[in-house]
Amino acid sequence: MSTIQVILIALFCYLGAIGSIVGNTIGWYCLGRPLVASFVVGVIMGDVQTAMVVGIPLQIAYLANVTPGGAVAWDLSYATYIGTAMAIAMKGTVSDSGALIGLAFAGAGIGGVVGGTMWNVHYALDVFVNRWANKVAESGNCKKMWMPNIIGGQAIGFLCRFVPAVIVLTAINAGVEAGIAIPGWFTTTITTFGSMMAALGMGIILAFLVKKPVHWAIFLFGFVLATYLGLSTMAVAVIATLVAVVYYSILDKKDNKEVA
């Protein structure tokens, strides 16, 4: 990774955060999504194909990640940007896609912990910003309310995410340039771990979505279409839409009859 690439990826680590300057809709719910984050890293590092190879499993694994009450125990945005960058930078040290995905999860583990920790640090430092905002509010000068939010809040958020990301990415880059070889046992471990994480993420999201036995049948029907009939994702999505329309139309008719 070049210095410019490190800076750009670190910048997007900040932009993809909750409460970044671009807002939650563009930031956390768009740039912060693993698949989008992987694509962004792929564009920056000039290897979109590898980014998508690791981005899809990361997206699946983190489908069920939630932030109840704003609590961030595991920062999936930070995890994905760091994990994808590490996988692309070190792809020459592994021999297959399974190990590559495992390498991305290893990097994501580092990024997720660092991001979560720095988010809590951000929360703690925001106490001073809140006091600043209270003083401005008490003064009655509404024109200055932007100062604690933009200067205080965004400055703290930027420093808490951008600076650590630069440090982590620089450390990864230094390891690559030093030619640090990955031991065989570690490659085997991360390959197994990467496969398990994707399956775990899918299992967690199914635990939320599957409420009735018929839902399992619908899920397995889609699995058969993709795996055994070889249909593309778009084809499966179209069929799923048609099934959903028919399914909910039947439920609506049933509910109307019960009401009548």
PDB file of C-alpha atoms in Angstrom:
ATOM      1  CA  MET A   1       0.000   0.000   0.000  1.00  0.00           C
ATOM      2  CA  SER A   2       1.206   3.467  -0.828  1.00  0.00           C
ATOM      3  CA  THR A   3       0.921   6.343   1.619  1.00  0.00           C
ATOM      4  CA  ILE A   4      -1.974   7.795  -0.396  1.00  0.00           C
ATOM      5  CA  GLN A   5      -3.838   4.469  -0.259  1.00  0.00           C
ATOM      6  CA  VAL A   6      -3.340   4.221   3.495  1.00  0.00           C
ATOM      7  CA  ILE A   7      -4.666   7.774   3.969  1.00  0.00           C
ATOM      8  CA  LEU A   8      -7.702   7.186   1.722  1.00  0.00           C
ATOM      9  CA  ILE A   9      -8.660   3.902   3.410  1.00  0.00           C
ATOM     10  CA  ALA A  10      -8.246   5.486   6.851  1.00  0.00           C
ATOM     11  CA  LEU A  11     -10.409   8.397   5.705  1.00  0.00           C
ATOM     12  CA  PHE A  12     -13.190   6.027   4.688  1.00  0.00           C
ATOM     13  CA  CYS A  13     -12.841   4.261   8.066  1.00  0.00           C
ATOM     14  CA  TYR A  14     -13.928   7.584   9.527  1.00  0.00           C
ATOM     15  CA  LEU A  15     -16.612   8.361   6.929  1.00  0.00           C
ATOM     16  CA  GLY A  16     -18.213   4.945   7.437  1.00  0.00           C
ATOM     17  CA  ALA A  17     -18.707   5.545  11.166  1.00  0.00           C
ATOM     18  CA  ILE A  18     -21.836   6.405  13.102  1.00  0.00           C
ATOM     19  CA  GLY A  19     -22.116  10.191  13.227  1.00  0.00           C
ATOM     20  CA  SER A  20     -19.454  10.977  10.622  1.00  0.00           C
ATOM     21  CA  ILE A  21     -19.658  14.273   8.778  1.00  0.00           C
ATOM     22  CA  VAL A  22     -21.551  12.693   5.835  1.00  0.00           C
ATOM     23  CA  GLY A  23     -24.328  11.523   8.181  1.00  0.00           C
ATOM     24  CA  ASN A  24     -25.537   8.078   9.206  1.00  0.00           C
ATOM     25  CA  THR A  25     -27.448   7.348   5.984  1.00  0.00           C
ATOM     26  CA  ILE A  26     -24.448   7.840   3.713  1.00  0.00           C
ATOM     27  CA  GLY A  27     -21.872   6.920   6.350  1.00  0.00           C
ATOM     28  CA  TRP A  28     -22.856   4.043   8.636  1.00  0.00           C
ATOM     29  CA  TYR A  29     -25.675   2.631   6.491  1.00  0.00           C
ATOM     30  CA  CYS A  30     -23.863   2.914   3.153  1.00  0.00           C
ATOM     31  CA  LEU A  31     -20.094   3.372   3.345  1.00  0.00           C
ATOM     32  CA  GLY A  32     -20.077   1.378   6.573  1.00  0.00           C
ATOM     33  CA  ARG A  33     -21.627  -1.764   5.046  1.00  0.00           C
ATOM     34  CA  PRO A  34     -19.030  -4.529   4.525  1.00  0.00           C
ATOM     35  CA  LEU A  35     -19.784  -5.105   0.833  1.00  0.00           C
ATOM     36  CA  VAL A  36     -19.611  -1.376   0.042  1.00  0.00           C
ATOM     37  CA  ALA A  37     -16.502  -0.950   2.199  1.00  0.00           C
ATOM     38  CA  SER A  38     -14.777  -3.842   0.428  1.00  0.00           C
ATOM     39  CA  PHE A  39     -15.594  -2.336  -2.955  1.00  0.00           C
ATOM     40  CA  VAL A  40     -14.204   1.051  -1.886  1.00  0.00           C
ATOM     41  CA  VAL A  41     -10.961  -0.571  -0.697  1.00  0.00           C
ATOM     42  CA  GLY A  42     -10.766  -2.555  -3.937  1.00  0.00           C
ATOM     43  CA  VAL A  43     -11.066   0.637  -5.991  1.00  0.00           C
ATOM     44  CA  ILE A  44      -8.439   2.421  -3.872  1.00  0.00           C
ATOM     45  CA  MET A  45      -5.986  -0.498  -4.058  1.00  0.00           C
ATOM     46  CA  GLY A  46      -6.764  -1.346  -7.680  1.00  0.00           C
ATOM     47  CA  ASP A  47      -8.005  -4.891  -7.021  1.00  0.00           C
ATOM     48  CA  VAL A  48     -11.807  -4.944  -6.970  1.00  0.00           C
ATOM     49  CA  GLN A  49     -11.956  -8.673  -7.775  1.00  0.00           C
ATOM     50  CA  THR A  50     -10.065  -9.700  -4.635  1.00  0.00           C
ATOM     51  CA  ALA A  51     -12.049  -7.166  -2.620  1.00  0.00           C
ATOM     52  CA  MET A  52     -15.320  -8.792  -3.702  1.00  0.00           C
ATOM     53  CA  VAL A  53     -13.994 -12.294  -2.988  1.00  0.00           C
ATOM     54  CA  VAL A  54     -13.475 -11.337   0.668  1.00  0.00           C
ATOM     55  CA  GLY A  55     -16.239  -8.731   0.862  1.00  0.00           C
ATOM     56  CA  ILE A  56     -19.137 -11.117   0.296  1.00  0.00           C
ATOM     57  CA  PRO A  57     -18.178 -13.475   3.183  1.00  0.00           C
ATOM     58  CA  LEU A  58     -17.572 -10.457   5.421  1.00  0.00           C
ATOM     59  CA  GLN A  59     -21.025  -9.098   4.537  1.00  0.00           C
ATOM     60  CA  ILE A  60     -22.643 -12.459   5.288  1.00  0.00           C
ATOM     61  CA  ALA A  61     -20.763 -12.847   8.566  1.00  0.00           C
ATOM     62  CA  TYR A  62     -21.783  -9.391   9.791  1.00  0.00           C
ATOM     63  CA  LEU A  63     -25.408  -9.427   8.605  1.00  0.00           C
ATOM     64  CA  ALA A  64     -26.673  -9.760  12.157  1.00  0.00           C
ATOM     65  CA  ASN A  65     -24.410  -7.077  13.625  1.00  0.00           C
ATOM     66  CA  VAL A  66     -26.504  -4.496  15.476  1.00  0.00           C
ATOM     67  CA  THR A  67     -25.751  -1.445  17.625  1.00  0.00           C
ATOM     68  CA  PRO A  68     -28.469  -1.371  20.317  1.00  0.00           C
ATOM     69  CA  GLY A  69     -28.664   2.078  21.859  1.00  0.00           C
ATOM     70  CA  GLY A  70     -25.571   3.100  19.900  1.00  0.00           C
ATOM     71  CA  ALA A  71     -23.385   0.550  21.721  1.00  0.00           C
ATOM     72  CA  VAL A  72     -20.618  -0.636  19.397  1.00  0.00           C
ATOM     73  CA  ALA A  73     -18.889  -3.732  20.734  1.00  0.00           C
ATOM     74  CA  TRP A  74     -17.617  -4.740  17.293  1.00  0.00           C
ATOM     75  CA  ASP A  75     -17.126  -2.087  14.633  1.00  0.00           C
ATOM     76  CA  LEU A  76     -17.992  -3.841  11.347  1.00  0.00           C
ATOM     77  CA  SER A  77     -17.103  -0.758   9.281  1.00  0.00           C
ATOM     78  CA  TYR A  78     -13.616  -0.511  10.722  1.00  0.00           C
ATOM     79  CA  ALA A  79     -13.268  -4.309  10.573  1.00  0.00           C
ATOM     80  CA  THR A  80     -14.106  -4.489   6.875  1.00  0.00           C
ATOM     81  CA  TYR A  81     -11.859  -1.660   5.724  1.00  0.00           C
ATOM     82  CA  ILE A  82      -8.887  -3.053   7.655  1.00  0.00           C
ATOM     83  CA  GLY A  83      -9.666  -6.701   6.833  1.00  0.00           C
ATOM     84  CA  THR A  84     -10.087  -6.137   3.106  1.00  0.00           C
ATOM     85  CA  ALA A  85      -6.967  -3.971   2.895  1.00  0.00           C
ATOM     86  CA  MET A  86      -4.951  -6.623   4.733  1.00  0.00           C
ATOM     87  CA  ALA A  87      -6.233  -9.402   2.462  1.00  0.00           C
ATOM     88  CA  ILE A  88      -5.354  -7.492  -0.720  1.00  0.00           C
ATOM     89  CA  ALA A  89      -1.959  -6.389   0.599  1.00  0.00           C
ATOM     90  CA  MET A  90      -1.003  -9.919   1.702  1.00  0.00           C
ATOM     91  CA  LYS A  91      -2.739 -12.018  -0.954  1.00  0.00           C
ATOM     92  CA  GLY A  92       0.620 -13.095  -2.329  1.00  0.00           C
ATOM     93  CA  THR A  93       1.325 -14.987   0.894  1.00  0.00           C
ATOM     94  CA  VAL A  94      -1.625 -17.373   0.539  1.00  0.00           C
ATOM     95  CA  SER A  95      -2.426 -19.925  -2.139  1.00  0.00           C
ATOM     96  CA  ASP A  96      -6.231 -20.120  -2.362  1.00  0.00           C
ATOM     97  CA  SER A  97      -9.412 -18.086  -1.862  1.00  0.00           C
ATOM     98  CA  GLY A  98     -10.265 -19.876   1.384  1.00  0.00           C
ATOM     99  CA  ALA A  99      -7.024 -18.738   2.993  1.00  0.00           C
ATOM    100  CA  LEU A 100      -7.547 -15.275   1.519  1.00  0.00           C
ATOM    101  CA  ILE A 101     -10.978 -15.016   3.154  1.00  0.00           C
ATOM    102  CA  GLY A 102      -9.504 -16.245   6.423  1.00  0.00           C
ATOM    103  CA  LEU A 103      -6.803 -13.582   6.135  1.00  0.00           C
ATOM    104  CA  ALA A 104      -9.519 -10.945   5.679  1.00  0.00           C
ATOM    105  CA  PHE A 105     -11.270 -12.164   8.829  1.00  0.00           C
ATOM    106  CA  ALA A 106      -7.981 -12.062  10.734  1.00  0.00           C
ATOM    107  CA  GLY A 107      -7.534  -8.424   9.679  1.00  0.00           C
ATOM    108  CA  ALA A 108     -11.195  -7.745  10.421  1.00  0.00           C
ATOM    109  CA  GLY A 109     -10.672  -9.091  13.919  1.00  0.00           C
ATOM    110  CA  ILE A 110      -7.934  -6.535  14.483  1.00  0.00           C
ATOM    111  CA  GLY A 111      -9.946  -3.728  12.913  1.00  0.00           C
ATOM    112  CA  GLY A 112     -13.150  -4.619  14.731  1.00  0.00           C
ATOM    113  CA  VAL A 113     -11.522  -4.550  18.147  1.00  0.00           C
ATOM    114  CA  VAL A 114      -9.600  -1.321  17.452  1.00  0.00           C
ATOM    115  CA  GLY A 115     -12.696   0.352  16.005  1.00  0.00           C
ATOM    116  CA  GLY A 116     -14.914  -0.706  18.904  1.00  0.00           C
ATOM    117  CA  THR A 117     -12.358   0.474  21.438  1.00  0.00           C
ATOM    118  CA  MET A 118     -11.917   3.832  19.755  1.00  0.00           C
ATOM    119  CA  TRP A 119     -15.682   4.285  19.530  1.00  0.00           C
ATOM    120  CA  ASN A 120     -15.885   3.965  23.315  1.00  0.00           C
ATOM    121  CA  VAL A 121     -13.002   6.436  23.642  1.00  0.00           C
ATOM    122  CA  HIS A 122     -14.956   8.739  21.334  1.00  0.00           C
ATOM    123  CA  TYR A 123     -17.977   8.461  23.642  1.00  0.00           C
ATOM    124  CA  ALA A 124     -15.867   9.354  26.660  1.00  0.00           C
ATOM    125  CA  LEU A 125     -14.284  12.401  25.001  1.00  0.00           C
ATOM    126  CA  ASP A 126     -17.710  13.625  23.856  1.00  0.00           C
ATOM    127  CA  VAL A 127     -18.436  14.548  27.481  1.00  0.00           C
ATOM    128  CA  PHE A 128     -16.311  17.683  26.996  1.00  0.00           C
ATOM    129  CA  VAL A 129     -18.124  18.499  23.757  1.00  0.00           C
ATOM    130  CA  ASN A 130     -21.485  18.162  25.525  1.00  0.00           C
ATOM    131  CA  ARG A 131     -20.386  20.636  28.195  1.00  0.00           C
ATOM    132  CA  TRP A 132     -19.261  23.015  25.469  1.00  0.00           C
ATOM    133  CA  ALA A 133     -22.658  22.666  23.731  1.00  0.00           C
ATOM    134  CA  ASN A 134     -24.495  23.305  27.016  1.00  0.00           C
ATOM    135  CA  LYS A 135     -22.568  26.540  27.562  1.00  0.00           C
ATOM    136  CA  VAL A 136     -23.386  27.714  24.035  1.00  0.00           C
ATOM    137  CA  ALA A 137     -27.068  26.848  24.549  1.00  0.00           C
ATOM    138  CA  GLU A 138     -27.171  28.669  27.879  1.00  0.00           C
ATOM    139  CA  SER A 139     -25.687  31.761  26.246  1.00  0.00           C
ATOM    140  CA  GLY A 140     -28.616  31.822  23.824  1.00  0.00           C
ATOM    141  CA  ASN A 141     -26.348  32.302  20.805  1.00  0.00           C
ATOM    142  CA  CYS A 142     -27.827  29.742  18.417  1.00  0.00           C
ATOM    143  CA  LYS A 143     -25.491  30.778  15.613  1.00  0.00           C
ATOM    144  CA  LYS A 144     -22.585  29.197  17.485  1.00  0.00           C
ATOM    145  CA  MET A 145     -24.222  25.801  18.015  1.00  0.00           C
ATOM    146  CA  TRP A 146     -22.423  24.429  14.968  1.00  0.00           C
ATOM    147  CA  MET A 147     -19.076  24.875  16.702  1.00  0.00           C
ATOM    148  CA  PRO A 148     -19.290  22.068  19.303  1.00  0.00           C
ATOM    149  CA  ASN A 149     -20.863  19.735  16.746  1.00  0.00           C
ATOM    150  CA  ILE A 150     -18.553  20.349  13.806  1.00  0.00           C
ATOM    151  CA  ILE A 151     -15.341  21.469  15.466  1.00  0.00           C
ATOM    152  CA  GLY A 152     -15.658  19.367  18.618  1.00  0.00           C
ATOM    153  CA  GLY A 153     -17.615  16.252  17.714  1.00  0.00           C
ATOM    154  CA  GLN A 154     -16.242  15.717  14.222  1.00  0.00           C
ATOM    155  CA  ALA A 155     -12.671  16.486  15.238  1.00  0.00           C
ATOM    156  CA  ILE A 156     -12.817  13.878  17.990  1.00  0.00           C
ATOM    157  CA  GLY A 157     -14.488  11.357  15.690  1.00  0.00           C
ATOM    158  CA  PHE A 158     -11.913  11.938  12.971  1.00  0.00           C
ATOM    159  CA  LEU A 159      -8.948  11.583  15.315  1.00  0.00           C
ATOM    160  CA  CYS A 160     -10.380   8.493  17.030  1.00  0.00           C
ATOM    161  CA  ARG A 161     -10.851   6.651  13.733  1.00  0.00           C
ATOM    162  CA  PHE A 162      -8.473   8.101  11.179  1.00  0.00           C
ATOM    163  CA  VAL A 163      -5.280   8.088  13.254  1.00  0.00           C
ATOM    164  CA  PRO A 164      -5.619   4.484  14.588  1.00  0.00           C
ATOM    165  CA  ALA A 165      -6.512   3.275  11.078  1.00  0.00           C
ATOM    166  CA  VAL A 166      -3.365   4.880   9.663  1.00  0.00           C
ATOM    167  CA  ILE A 167      -1.281   3.195  12.381  1.00  0.00           C
ATOM    168  CA  VAL A 168      -2.819  -0.267  11.797  1.00  0.00           C
ATOM    169  CA  LEU A 169      -2.595  -0.029   8.000  1.00  0.00           C
ATOM    170  CA  THR A 170       0.992   1.224   8.194  1.00  0.00           C
ATOM    171  CA  ALA A 171       1.895  -1.722  10.426  1.00  0.00           C
ATOM    172  CA  ILE A 172       0.320  -4.138   7.929  1.00  0.00           C
ATOM    173  CA  ASN A 173       2.170  -2.458   5.083  1.00  0.00           C
ATOM    174  CA  ALA A 174       5.451  -2.660   6.982  1.00  0.00           C
ATOM    175  CA  GLY A 175       4.923  -6.391   7.464  1.00  0.00           C
ATOM    176  CA  VAL A 176       4.286  -6.878   3.752  1.00  0.00           C
ATOM    177  CA  GLU A 177       7.348  -4.855   2.732  1.00  0.00           C
ATOM    178  CA  ALA A 178       9.489  -6.776   5.227  1.00  0.00           C
ATOM    179  CA  GLY A 179       8.430  -9.986   3.500  1.00  0.00           C
ATOM    180  CA  ILE A 180       7.010 -11.565   6.642  1.00  0.00           C
ATOM    181  CA  ALA A 181       5.927 -15.077   5.704  1.00  0.00           C
ATOM    182  CA  ILE A 182       2.713 -16.563   7.084  1.00  0.00           C
ATOM    183  CA  PRO A 183       3.283 -19.994   8.685  1.00  0.00           C
ATOM    184  CA  GLY A 184       1.382 -22.958   7.267  1.00  0.00           C
ATOM    185  CA  TRP A 185      -0.439 -23.643  10.529  1.00  0.00           C
ATOM    186  CA  PHE A 186      -1.722 -20.073  10.616  1.00  0.00           C
ATOM    187  CA  THR A 187      -2.958 -20.303   7.012  1.00  0.00           C
ATOM    188  CA  THR A 188      -4.869 -23.475   7.862  1.00  0.00           C
ATOM    189  CA  THR A 189      -6.350 -21.841  10.953  1.00  0.00           C
ATOM    190  CA  ILE A 190      -7.542 -18.703   9.212  1.00  0.00           C
ATOM    191  CA  THR A 191      -8.974 -20.738   6.310  1.00  0.00           C
ATOM    192  CA  THR A 192     -11.090 -22.760   8.744  1.00  0.00           C
ATOM    193  CA  PHE A 193     -12.013 -19.670  10.739  1.00  0.00           C
ATOM    194  CA  GLY A 194     -13.062 -17.762   7.618  1.00  0.00           C
ATOM    195  CA  SER A 195     -15.409 -20.549   6.525  1.00  0.00           C
ATOM    196  CA  MET A 196     -16.956 -20.791   9.986  1.00  0.00           C
ATOM    197  CA  MET A 197     -17.558 -17.037  10.309  1.00  0.00           C
ATOM    198  CA  ALA A 198     -19.610 -16.838   7.111  1.00  0.00           C
ATOM    199  CA  ALA A 199     -21.698 -19.816   8.226  1.00  0.00           C
ATOM    200  CA  LEU A 200     -22.111 -18.306  11.703  1.00  0.00           C
ATOM    201  CA  GLY A 201     -23.308 -15.001  10.272  1.00  0.00           C
ATOM    202  CA  MET A 202     -25.871 -16.749   8.086  1.00  0.00           C
ATOM    203  CA  GLY A 203     -27.019 -18.839  11.046  1.00  0.00           C
ATOM    204  CA  ILE A 204     -27.534 -15.763  13.226  1.00  0.00           C
ATOM    205  CA  ILE A 205     -29.531 -13.909  10.585  1.00  0.00           C
ATOM    206  CA  LEU A 206     -31.699 -16.993   9.964  1.00  0.00           C
ATOM    207  CA  ALA A 207     -32.406 -17.173  13.690  1.00  0.00           C
ATOM    208  CA  PHE A 208     -33.947 -13.685  13.365  1.00  0.00           C
ATOM    209  CA  LEU A 209     -35.791 -14.276  10.094  1.00  0.00           C
ATOM    210  CA  VAL A 210     -37.128 -17.824  10.351  1.00  0.00           C
ATOM    211  CA  LYS A 211     -40.287 -17.768  12.439  1.00  0.00           C
ATOM    212  CA  LYS A 212     -42.296 -20.586  10.861  1.00  0.00           C
ATOM    213  CA  PRO A 213     -41.404 -24.004   9.364  1.00  0.00           C
ATOM    214  CA  VAL A 214     -42.458 -22.768   5.916  1.00  0.00           C
ATOM    215  CA  HIS A 215     -39.692 -20.156   6.058  1.00  0.00           C
ATOM    216  CA  TRP A 216     -37.124 -22.952   6.116  1.00  0.00           C
ATOM    217  CA  ALA A 217     -38.678 -24.397   2.983  1.00  0.00           C
ATOM    218  CA  ILE A 218     -38.413 -21.030   1.208  1.00  0.00           C
ATOM    219  CA  PHE A 219     -34.793 -20.615   2.282  1.00  0.00           C
ATOM    220  CA  LEU A 220     -33.832 -24.122   1.147  1.00  0.00           C
ATOM    221  CA  PHE A 221     -35.663 -23.566  -2.141  1.00  0.00           C
ATOM    222  CA  GLY A 222     -33.404 -20.561  -2.833  1.00  0.00           C
ATOM    223  CA  PHE A 223     -30.358 -22.592  -1.797  1.00  0.00           C
ATOM    224  CA  VAL A 224     -31.292 -25.327  -4.296  1.00  0.00           C
ATOM    225  CA  LEU A 225     -31.786 -22.781  -7.076  1.00  0.00           C
ATOM    226  CA  ALA A 226     -28.344 -21.270  -6.523  1.00  0.00           C
ATOM    227  CA  THR A 227     -26.354 -24.406  -5.680  1.00  0.00           C
ATOM    228  CA  TYR A 228     -27.836 -27.259  -7.692  1.00  0.00           C
ATOM    229  CA  LEU A 229     -29.528 -25.452 -10.604  1.00  0.00           C
ATOM    230  CA  GLY A 230     -26.735 -22.916 -10.973  1.00  0.00           C
ATOM    231  CA  LEU A 231     -28.965 -19.842 -11.276  1.00  0.00           C
ATOM    232  CA  SER A 232     -27.382 -16.415 -10.932  1.00  0.00           C
ATOM    233  CA  THR A 233     -28.032 -14.160  -7.945  1.00  0.00           C
ATOM    234  CA  MET A 234     -30.253 -11.907 -10.058  1.00  0.00           C
ATOM    235  CA  ALA A 235     -32.360 -14.866 -11.240  1.00  0.00           C
ATOM    236  CA  VAL A 236     -32.788 -16.122  -7.680  1.00  0.00           C
ATOM    237  CA  ALA A 237     -33.707 -12.595  -6.532  1.00  0.00           C
ATOM    238  CA  VAL A 238     -36.416 -12.310  -9.211  1.00  0.00           C
ATOM    239  CA  ILE A 239     -37.869 -15.712  -8.293  1.00  0.00           C
ATOM    240  CA  ALA A 240     -37.720 -14.772  -4.589  1.00  0.00           C
ATOM    241  CA  THR A 241     -39.634 -11.558  -5.304  1.00  0.00           C
ATOM    242  CA  LEU A 242     -42.357 -13.474  -7.132  1.00  0.00           C
ATOM    243  CA  VAL A 243     -42.614 -16.033  -4.313  1.00  0.00           C
ATOM    244  CA  ALA A 244     -42.818 -13.224  -1.732  1.00  0.00           C
ATOM    245  CA  VAL A 245     -45.614 -11.469  -3.638  1.00  0.00           C
ATOM    246  CA  VAL A 246     -47.637 -14.688  -3.931  1.00  0.00           C
ATOM    247  CA  TYR A 247     -46.948 -15.663  -0.312  1.00  0.00           C
ATOM    248  CA  TYR A 248     -48.035 -12.343   1.174  1.00  0.00           C
ATOM    249  CA  SER A 249     -51.029 -12.085  -1.167  1.00  0.00           C
ATOM    250  CA  ILE A 250     -52.275 -15.396   0.224  1.00  0.00           C
ATOM    251  CA  LEU A 251     -51.689 -14.162   3.790  1.00  0.00           C
ATOM    252  CA  ASP A 252     -53.612 -10.929   3.072  1.00  0.00           C
ATOM    253  CA  LYS A 253     -56.576 -12.843   1.713  1.00  0.00           C
ATOM    254  CA  LYS A 254     -56.519 -15.134   4.737  1.00  0.00           C
ATOM    255  CA  ASP A 255     -56.400 -12.161   7.150  1.00  0.00           C
ATOM    256  CA  ASN A 256     -59.269 -10.422   5.330  1.00  0.00           C
ATOM    257  CA  LYS A 257     -61.427 -13.528   5.582  1.00  0.00           C
ATOM    258  CA  GLU A 258     -60.703 -13.827   9.315  1.00  0.00           C
ATOM    259  CA  VAL A 259     -61.637 -10.155   9.868  1.00  0.00           C
ATOM    260  CA  ALA A 260     -64.845 -10.550   7.867  1.00  0.00           C
TER     261      ALA A 260
END
